[in-house]
Coordinates of C-alpha atoms (C1' of nucleotides) in Angstrom, one line a residue:
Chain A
X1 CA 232.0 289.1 82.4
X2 CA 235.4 287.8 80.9
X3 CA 235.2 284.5 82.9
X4 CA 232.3 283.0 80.3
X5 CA 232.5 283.6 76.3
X6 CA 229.9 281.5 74.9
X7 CA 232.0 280.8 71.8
X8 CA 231.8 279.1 68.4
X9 CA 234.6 276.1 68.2
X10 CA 236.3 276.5 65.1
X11 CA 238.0 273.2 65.0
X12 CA 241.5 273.2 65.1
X13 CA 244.4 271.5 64.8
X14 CA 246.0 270.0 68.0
X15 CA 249.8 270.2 68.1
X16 CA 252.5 268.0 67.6
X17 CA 252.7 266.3 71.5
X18 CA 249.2 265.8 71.5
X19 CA 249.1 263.5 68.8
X20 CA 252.4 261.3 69.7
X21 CA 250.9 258.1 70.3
X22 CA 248.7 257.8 73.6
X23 CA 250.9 260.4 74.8
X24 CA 247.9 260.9 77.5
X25 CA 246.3 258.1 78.0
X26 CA 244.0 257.9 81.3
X27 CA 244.7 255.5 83.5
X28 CA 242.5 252.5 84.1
X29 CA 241.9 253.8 87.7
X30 CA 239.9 256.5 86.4
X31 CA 236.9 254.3 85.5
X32 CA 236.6 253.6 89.3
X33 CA 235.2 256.5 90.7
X34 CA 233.9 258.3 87.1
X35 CA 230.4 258.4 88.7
X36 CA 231.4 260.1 91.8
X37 CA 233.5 262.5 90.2
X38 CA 230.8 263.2 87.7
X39 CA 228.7 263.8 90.9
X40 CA 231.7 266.4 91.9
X41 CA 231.5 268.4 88.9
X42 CA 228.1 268.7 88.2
X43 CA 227.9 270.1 91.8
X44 CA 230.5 272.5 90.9
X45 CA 229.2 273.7 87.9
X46 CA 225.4 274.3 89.1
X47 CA 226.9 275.8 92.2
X48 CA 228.1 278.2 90.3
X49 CA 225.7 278.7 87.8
X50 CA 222.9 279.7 90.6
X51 CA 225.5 281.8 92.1
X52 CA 226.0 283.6 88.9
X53 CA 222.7 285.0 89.7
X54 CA 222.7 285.3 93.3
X55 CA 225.9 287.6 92.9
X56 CA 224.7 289.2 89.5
X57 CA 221.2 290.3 92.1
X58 CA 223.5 291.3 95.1
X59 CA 226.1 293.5 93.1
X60 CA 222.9 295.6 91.8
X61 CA 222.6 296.9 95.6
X62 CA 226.4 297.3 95.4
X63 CA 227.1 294.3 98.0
X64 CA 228.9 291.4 98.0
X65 CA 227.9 287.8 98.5
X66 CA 229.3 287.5 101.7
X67 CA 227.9 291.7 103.4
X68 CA 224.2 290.1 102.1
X69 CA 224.6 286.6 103.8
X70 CA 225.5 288.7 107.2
X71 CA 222.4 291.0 106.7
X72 CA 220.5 287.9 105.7
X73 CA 221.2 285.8 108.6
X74 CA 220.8 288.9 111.1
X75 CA 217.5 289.8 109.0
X76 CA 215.9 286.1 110.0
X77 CA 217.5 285.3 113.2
X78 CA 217.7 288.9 115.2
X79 CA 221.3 289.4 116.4
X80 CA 223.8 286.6 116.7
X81 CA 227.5 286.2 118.1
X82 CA 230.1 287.0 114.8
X83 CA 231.1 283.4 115.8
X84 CA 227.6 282.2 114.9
X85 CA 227.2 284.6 112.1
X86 CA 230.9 282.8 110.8
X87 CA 229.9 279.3 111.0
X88 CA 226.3 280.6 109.5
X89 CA 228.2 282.7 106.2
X90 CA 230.8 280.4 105.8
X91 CA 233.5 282.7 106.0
X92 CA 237.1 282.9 108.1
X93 CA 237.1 284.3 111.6
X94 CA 239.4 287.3 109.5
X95 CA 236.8 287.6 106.8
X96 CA 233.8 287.9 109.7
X97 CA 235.8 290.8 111.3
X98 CA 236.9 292.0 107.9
X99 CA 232.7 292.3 106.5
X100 CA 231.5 293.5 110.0
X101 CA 233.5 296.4 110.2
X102 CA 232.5 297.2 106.6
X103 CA 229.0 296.9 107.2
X104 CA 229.5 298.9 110.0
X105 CA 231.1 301.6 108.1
X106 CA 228.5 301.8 105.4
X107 CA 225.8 302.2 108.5
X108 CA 223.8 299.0 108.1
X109 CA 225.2 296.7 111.0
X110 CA 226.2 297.5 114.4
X111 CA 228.2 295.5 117.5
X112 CA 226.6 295.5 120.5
X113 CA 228.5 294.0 123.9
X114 CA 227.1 290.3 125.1
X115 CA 225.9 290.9 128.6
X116 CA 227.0 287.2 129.6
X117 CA 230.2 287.2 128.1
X118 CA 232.4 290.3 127.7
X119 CA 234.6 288.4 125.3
X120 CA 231.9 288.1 122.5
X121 CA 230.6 290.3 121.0
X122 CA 226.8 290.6 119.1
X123 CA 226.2 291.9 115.8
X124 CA 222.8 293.4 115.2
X125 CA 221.0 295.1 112.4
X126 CA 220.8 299.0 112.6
X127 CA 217.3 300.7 111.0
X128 CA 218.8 301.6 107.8
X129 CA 220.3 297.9 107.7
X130 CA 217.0 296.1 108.4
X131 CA 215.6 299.0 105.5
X132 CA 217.6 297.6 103.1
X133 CA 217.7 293.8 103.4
X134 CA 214.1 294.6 103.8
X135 CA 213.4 295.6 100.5
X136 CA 216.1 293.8 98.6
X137 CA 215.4 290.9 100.0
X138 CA 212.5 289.7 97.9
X139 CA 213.5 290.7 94.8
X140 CA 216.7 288.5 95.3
X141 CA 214.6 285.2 96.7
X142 CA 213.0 285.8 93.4
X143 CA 216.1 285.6 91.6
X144 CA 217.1 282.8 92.8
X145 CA 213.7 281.1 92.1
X146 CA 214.3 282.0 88.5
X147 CA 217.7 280.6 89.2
X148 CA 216.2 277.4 90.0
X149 CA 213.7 277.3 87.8
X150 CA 215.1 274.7 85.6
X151 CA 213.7 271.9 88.2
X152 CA 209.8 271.2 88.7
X153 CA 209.0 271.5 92.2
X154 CA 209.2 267.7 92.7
X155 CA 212.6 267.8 91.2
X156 CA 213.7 270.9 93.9
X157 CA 212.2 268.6 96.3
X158 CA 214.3 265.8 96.1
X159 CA 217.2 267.9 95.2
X160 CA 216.8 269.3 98.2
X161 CA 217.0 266.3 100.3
X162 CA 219.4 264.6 98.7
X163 CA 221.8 267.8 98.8
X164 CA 221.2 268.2 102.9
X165 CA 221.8 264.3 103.4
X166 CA 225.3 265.0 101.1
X167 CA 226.3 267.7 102.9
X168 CA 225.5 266.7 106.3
X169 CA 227.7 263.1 105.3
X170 CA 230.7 265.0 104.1
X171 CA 230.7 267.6 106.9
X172 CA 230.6 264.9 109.5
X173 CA 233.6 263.1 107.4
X174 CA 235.6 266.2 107.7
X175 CA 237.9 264.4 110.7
X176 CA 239.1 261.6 108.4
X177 CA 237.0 258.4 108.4
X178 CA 238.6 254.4 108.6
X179 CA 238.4 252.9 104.9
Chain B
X1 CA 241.2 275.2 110.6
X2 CA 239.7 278.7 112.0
X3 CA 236.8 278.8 109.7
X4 CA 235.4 275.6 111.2
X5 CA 235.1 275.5 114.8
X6 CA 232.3 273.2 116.3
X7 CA 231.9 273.7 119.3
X8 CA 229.0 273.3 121.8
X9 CA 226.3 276.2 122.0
X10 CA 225.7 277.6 125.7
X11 CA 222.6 279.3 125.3
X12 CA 223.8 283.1 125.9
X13 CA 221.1 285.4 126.2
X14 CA 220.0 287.8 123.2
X15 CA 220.8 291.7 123.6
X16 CA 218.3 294.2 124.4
X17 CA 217.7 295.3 120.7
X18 CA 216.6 291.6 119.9
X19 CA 213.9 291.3 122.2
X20 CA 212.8 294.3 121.4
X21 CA 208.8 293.5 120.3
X22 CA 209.0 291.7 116.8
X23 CA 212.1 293.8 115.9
X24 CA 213.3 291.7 113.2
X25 CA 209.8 290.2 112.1
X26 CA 210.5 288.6 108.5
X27 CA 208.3 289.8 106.3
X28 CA 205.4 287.2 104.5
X29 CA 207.2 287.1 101.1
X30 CA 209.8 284.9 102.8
X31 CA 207.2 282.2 102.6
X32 CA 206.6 282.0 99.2
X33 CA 210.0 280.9 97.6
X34 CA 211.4 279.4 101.1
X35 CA 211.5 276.4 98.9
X36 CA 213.5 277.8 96.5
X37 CA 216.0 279.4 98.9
X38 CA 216.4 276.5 101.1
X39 CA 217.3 274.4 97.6
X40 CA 220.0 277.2 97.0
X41 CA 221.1 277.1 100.9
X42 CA 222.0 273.2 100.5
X43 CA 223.6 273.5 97.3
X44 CA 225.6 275.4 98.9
X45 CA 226.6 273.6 102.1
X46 CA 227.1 270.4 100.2
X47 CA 229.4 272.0 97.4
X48 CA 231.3 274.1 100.5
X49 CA 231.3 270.2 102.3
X50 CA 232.6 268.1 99.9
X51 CA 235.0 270.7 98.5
X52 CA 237.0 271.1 101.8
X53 CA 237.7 267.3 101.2
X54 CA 238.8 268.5 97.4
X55 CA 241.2 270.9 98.9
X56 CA 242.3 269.3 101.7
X57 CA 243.3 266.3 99.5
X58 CA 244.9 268.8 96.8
X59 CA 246.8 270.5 99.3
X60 CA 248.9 267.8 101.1
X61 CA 250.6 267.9 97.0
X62 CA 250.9 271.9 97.9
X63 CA 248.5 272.4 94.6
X64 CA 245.6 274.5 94.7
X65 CA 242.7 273.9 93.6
X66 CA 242.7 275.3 90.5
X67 CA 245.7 274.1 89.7
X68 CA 244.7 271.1 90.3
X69 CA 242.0 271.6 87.9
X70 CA 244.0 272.3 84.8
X71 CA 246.6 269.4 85.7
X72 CA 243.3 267.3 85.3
X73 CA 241.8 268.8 82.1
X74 CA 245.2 268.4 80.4
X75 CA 245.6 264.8 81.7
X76 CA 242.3 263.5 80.7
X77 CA 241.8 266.1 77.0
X78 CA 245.4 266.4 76.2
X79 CA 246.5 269.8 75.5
X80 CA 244.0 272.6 75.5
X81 CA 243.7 276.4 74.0
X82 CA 244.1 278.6 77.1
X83 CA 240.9 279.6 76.5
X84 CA 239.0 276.1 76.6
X85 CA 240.8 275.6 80.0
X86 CA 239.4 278.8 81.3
X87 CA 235.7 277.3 80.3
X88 CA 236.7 273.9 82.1
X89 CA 238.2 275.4 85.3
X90 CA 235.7 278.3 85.5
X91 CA 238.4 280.9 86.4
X92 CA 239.2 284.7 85.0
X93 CA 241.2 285.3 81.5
X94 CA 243.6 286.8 84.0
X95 CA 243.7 284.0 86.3
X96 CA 244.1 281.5 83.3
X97 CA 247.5 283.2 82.4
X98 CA 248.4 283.7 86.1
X99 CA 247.8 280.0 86.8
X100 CA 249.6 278.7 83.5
X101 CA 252.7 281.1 84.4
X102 CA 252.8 279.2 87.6
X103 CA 252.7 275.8 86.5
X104 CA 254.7 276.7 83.8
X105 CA 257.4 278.0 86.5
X106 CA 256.8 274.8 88.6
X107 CA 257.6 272.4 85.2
X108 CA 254.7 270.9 85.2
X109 CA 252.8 273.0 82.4
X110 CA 254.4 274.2 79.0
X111 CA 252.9 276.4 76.3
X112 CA 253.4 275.7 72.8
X113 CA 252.3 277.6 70.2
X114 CA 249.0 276.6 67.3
X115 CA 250.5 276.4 64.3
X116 CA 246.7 277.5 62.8
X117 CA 246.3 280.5 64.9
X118 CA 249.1 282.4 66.3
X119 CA 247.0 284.3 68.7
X120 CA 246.4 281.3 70.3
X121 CA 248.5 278.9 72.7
X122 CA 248.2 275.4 73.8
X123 CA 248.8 274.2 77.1
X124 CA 250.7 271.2 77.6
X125 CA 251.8 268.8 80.1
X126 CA 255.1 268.1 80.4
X127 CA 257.1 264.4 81.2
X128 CA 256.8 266.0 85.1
X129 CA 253.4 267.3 85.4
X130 CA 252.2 264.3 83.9
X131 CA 254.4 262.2 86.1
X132 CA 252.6 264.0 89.1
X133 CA 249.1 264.3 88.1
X134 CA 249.0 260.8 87.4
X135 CA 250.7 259.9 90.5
X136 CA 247.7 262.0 93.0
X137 CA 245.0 261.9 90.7
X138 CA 243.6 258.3 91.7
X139 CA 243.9 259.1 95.8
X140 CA 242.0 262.6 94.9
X141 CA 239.4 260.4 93.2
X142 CA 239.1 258.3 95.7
X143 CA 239.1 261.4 98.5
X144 CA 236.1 262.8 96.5
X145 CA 234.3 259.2 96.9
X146 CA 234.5 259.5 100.3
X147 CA 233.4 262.9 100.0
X148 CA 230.4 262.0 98.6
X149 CA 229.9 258.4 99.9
X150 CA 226.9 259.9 102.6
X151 CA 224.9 258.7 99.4
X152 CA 224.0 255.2 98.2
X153 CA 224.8 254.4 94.4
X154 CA 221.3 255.2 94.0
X155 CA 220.9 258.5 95.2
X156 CA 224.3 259.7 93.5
X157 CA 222.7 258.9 90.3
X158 CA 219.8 260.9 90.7
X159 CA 221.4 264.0 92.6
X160 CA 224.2 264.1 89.4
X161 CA 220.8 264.1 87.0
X162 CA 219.0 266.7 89.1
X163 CA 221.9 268.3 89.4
X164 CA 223.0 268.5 85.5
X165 CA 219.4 269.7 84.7
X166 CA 219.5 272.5 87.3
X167 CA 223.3 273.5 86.1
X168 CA 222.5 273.5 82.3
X169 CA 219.4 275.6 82.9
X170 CA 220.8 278.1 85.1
X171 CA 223.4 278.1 82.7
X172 CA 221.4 279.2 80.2
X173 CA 219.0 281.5 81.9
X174 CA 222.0 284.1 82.1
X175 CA 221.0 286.6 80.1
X176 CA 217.6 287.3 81.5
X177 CA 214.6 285.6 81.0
X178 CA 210.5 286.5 80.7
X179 CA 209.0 285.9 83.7
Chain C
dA1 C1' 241.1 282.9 144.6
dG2 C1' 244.5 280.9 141.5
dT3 C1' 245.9 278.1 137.5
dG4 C1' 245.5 276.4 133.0
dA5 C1' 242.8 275.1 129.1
dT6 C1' 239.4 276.9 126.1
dT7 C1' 236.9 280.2 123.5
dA8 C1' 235.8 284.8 121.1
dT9 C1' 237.4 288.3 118.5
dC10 C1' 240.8 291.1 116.3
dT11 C1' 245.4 292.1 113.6
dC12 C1' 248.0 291.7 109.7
dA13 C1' 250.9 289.9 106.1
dT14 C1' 250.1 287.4 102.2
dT15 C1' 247.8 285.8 98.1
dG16 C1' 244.7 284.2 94.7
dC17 C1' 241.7 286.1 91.7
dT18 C1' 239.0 289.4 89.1
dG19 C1' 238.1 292.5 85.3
dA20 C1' 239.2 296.3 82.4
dG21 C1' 242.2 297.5 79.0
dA22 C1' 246.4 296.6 75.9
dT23 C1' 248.5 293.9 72.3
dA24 C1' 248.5 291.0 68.5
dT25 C1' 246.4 288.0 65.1
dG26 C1' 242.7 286.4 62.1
dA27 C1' 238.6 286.7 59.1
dA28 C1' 235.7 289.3 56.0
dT29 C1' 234.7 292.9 53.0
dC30 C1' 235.7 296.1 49.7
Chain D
dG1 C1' 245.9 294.8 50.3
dA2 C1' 243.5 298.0 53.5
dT3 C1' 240.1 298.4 56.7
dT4 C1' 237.2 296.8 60.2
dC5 C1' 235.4 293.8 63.5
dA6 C1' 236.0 289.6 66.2
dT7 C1' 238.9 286.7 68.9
dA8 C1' 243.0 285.1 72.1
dT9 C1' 246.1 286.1 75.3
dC10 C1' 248.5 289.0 78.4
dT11 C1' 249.2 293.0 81.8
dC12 C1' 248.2 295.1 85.9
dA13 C1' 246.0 297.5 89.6
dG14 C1' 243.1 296.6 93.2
dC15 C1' 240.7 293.9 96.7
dA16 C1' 238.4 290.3 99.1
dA17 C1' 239.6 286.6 101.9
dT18 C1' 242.6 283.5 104.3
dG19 C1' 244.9 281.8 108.4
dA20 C1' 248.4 282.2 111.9
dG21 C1' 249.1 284.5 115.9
dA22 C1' 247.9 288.2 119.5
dT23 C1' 244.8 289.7 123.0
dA24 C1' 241.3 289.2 126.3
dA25 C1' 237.8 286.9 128.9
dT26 C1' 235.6 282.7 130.7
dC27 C1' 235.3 278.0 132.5
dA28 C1' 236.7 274.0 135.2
dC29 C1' 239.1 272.5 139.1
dT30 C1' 241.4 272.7 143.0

DNA sequence: AGTGATTATCTCATTGCTGAGATATGAATC
DNA sequence: GATTCATATCTCAGCAATGAGATAATCACT
């Protein structure tokens, strides 16, 4: 994986612009909001570090992140609308087309008409689909419990909590909120 | 925005195959890191929450994200190996170059070269790219303290703790742990 | 039943990004 | 000073994913 290389620093020399005087100096404004950026990044950066893992897991079975999210979701909740299945994955309405077909394709996911509505259109699991999530399944839940091992339960807990109030605050503020 | 659409649910009824007697029954492992999971499932949503607000905010400047990123790093650390800025931004050795090419061809990037190690080159910001990252940098700060403003002073403080621990040790568990 | 607004899915051009390999330099050993 | 291994960046082919627009069906109203 070329994106990480857990290097030594040899320390060296900075170049000429980067030592003319101040040259980059922050500005004060930064001090502001330094605790809700720092908030920012560490999210970032443990997002990605459990995903590491969740996609390090997933690639063993030869999926992506996004084809196991689908089977997932259809695993646990029976067959849903590729609209709910997109809101659910968190994917474009492209992208839902894009991993259905594929899935469909490698025989694990089939579309089935909505009796109610001839425009939508179900997705459902087919036997070798619901084989599969079926038995990778619990080997990846316990990846991810390694994954998020670093926290005691307590700690998960509140994690937990506070991470579903944050989300749900900043997915409601998506339309623009007064100042 | 096609990927978000929320819109009421009329409840449409379930195709054949999903009524079909306990045809997508989970099975009982599912129970025993649901925890776990549901940690990893909010993690996600807030990170996917708050950074629509990143990119939304990035994007009226027609930068991406990314871009954005490294404009930052070089603001606040001064110039940077190509390869430190690929650990800060978390992106590919390819996309390092590919994203330093184009900030080099928008003016607001340079490289230069290290006078100790001529493999290596600096990237530096130049009178414009400083000009600009200085100018959007406090309203993105600000954006992101909306973002995460569904959380008292309080509560930020302990998520960016919990959330530093969980990083650091999922980090570190990369290469593969005893169980 | 007809009209228009809304909703669901699909099409497709574009693109950002990855990752393996190439190239070039540096450090260490003989 | 040659050789070998490690490191830093760049090249490039390939692909997943986006998002605007097309198509089709439904709903709300009259």
């Amino acid at each position: 994986m070329s994106t990480r290389t857990p290097s030594p620093k040899p320390a060296r020399q900075a170049p000429r612009s980067a030592r003319a005087a101040g040259a980059h100096a922050p500005a004060a404004v930064d001090e502001r909001y330094a605790e809700e950026l720092k908030l920012w990044v560490v999210l970032s950066r443990a997002h990605a570090a459990v995903g590491r893992h969740s996609e390090a897991d997933i690639a063993r079975h030869g999926l992506s992140s996004a084809e196991f999210g689908i089977l997932e979701a259809l695993y646990h909740k029976g067959p849903l609308l590729l609209g709910d299945l997109q809101r659910r994955v968190l994917v474009s309405s492209g992208g839902t087309t894009f991993l259905v077909d594929r899935l469909e394709k490698k025989g694990l996911v089939a579309r089935e008409a909505c009796p109610n509505d001839r425009r939508a259109r179900y997705a459902v699991l087919t036997g070798a689909g619901r084989a599969l999530i079926r038995r990778i399944f619990p080997d990846h839940a316990a990846a991810i419990a390694r994954a998020v091992g670093g926290l005691t339960r307590e700690e998960r807990r509140a994690a937990t909590k506070l991470l579903r109030t944050l989300g749900r605050a900043a997915a409601e503020a998506d339309g623009g909120e007064p100042g």
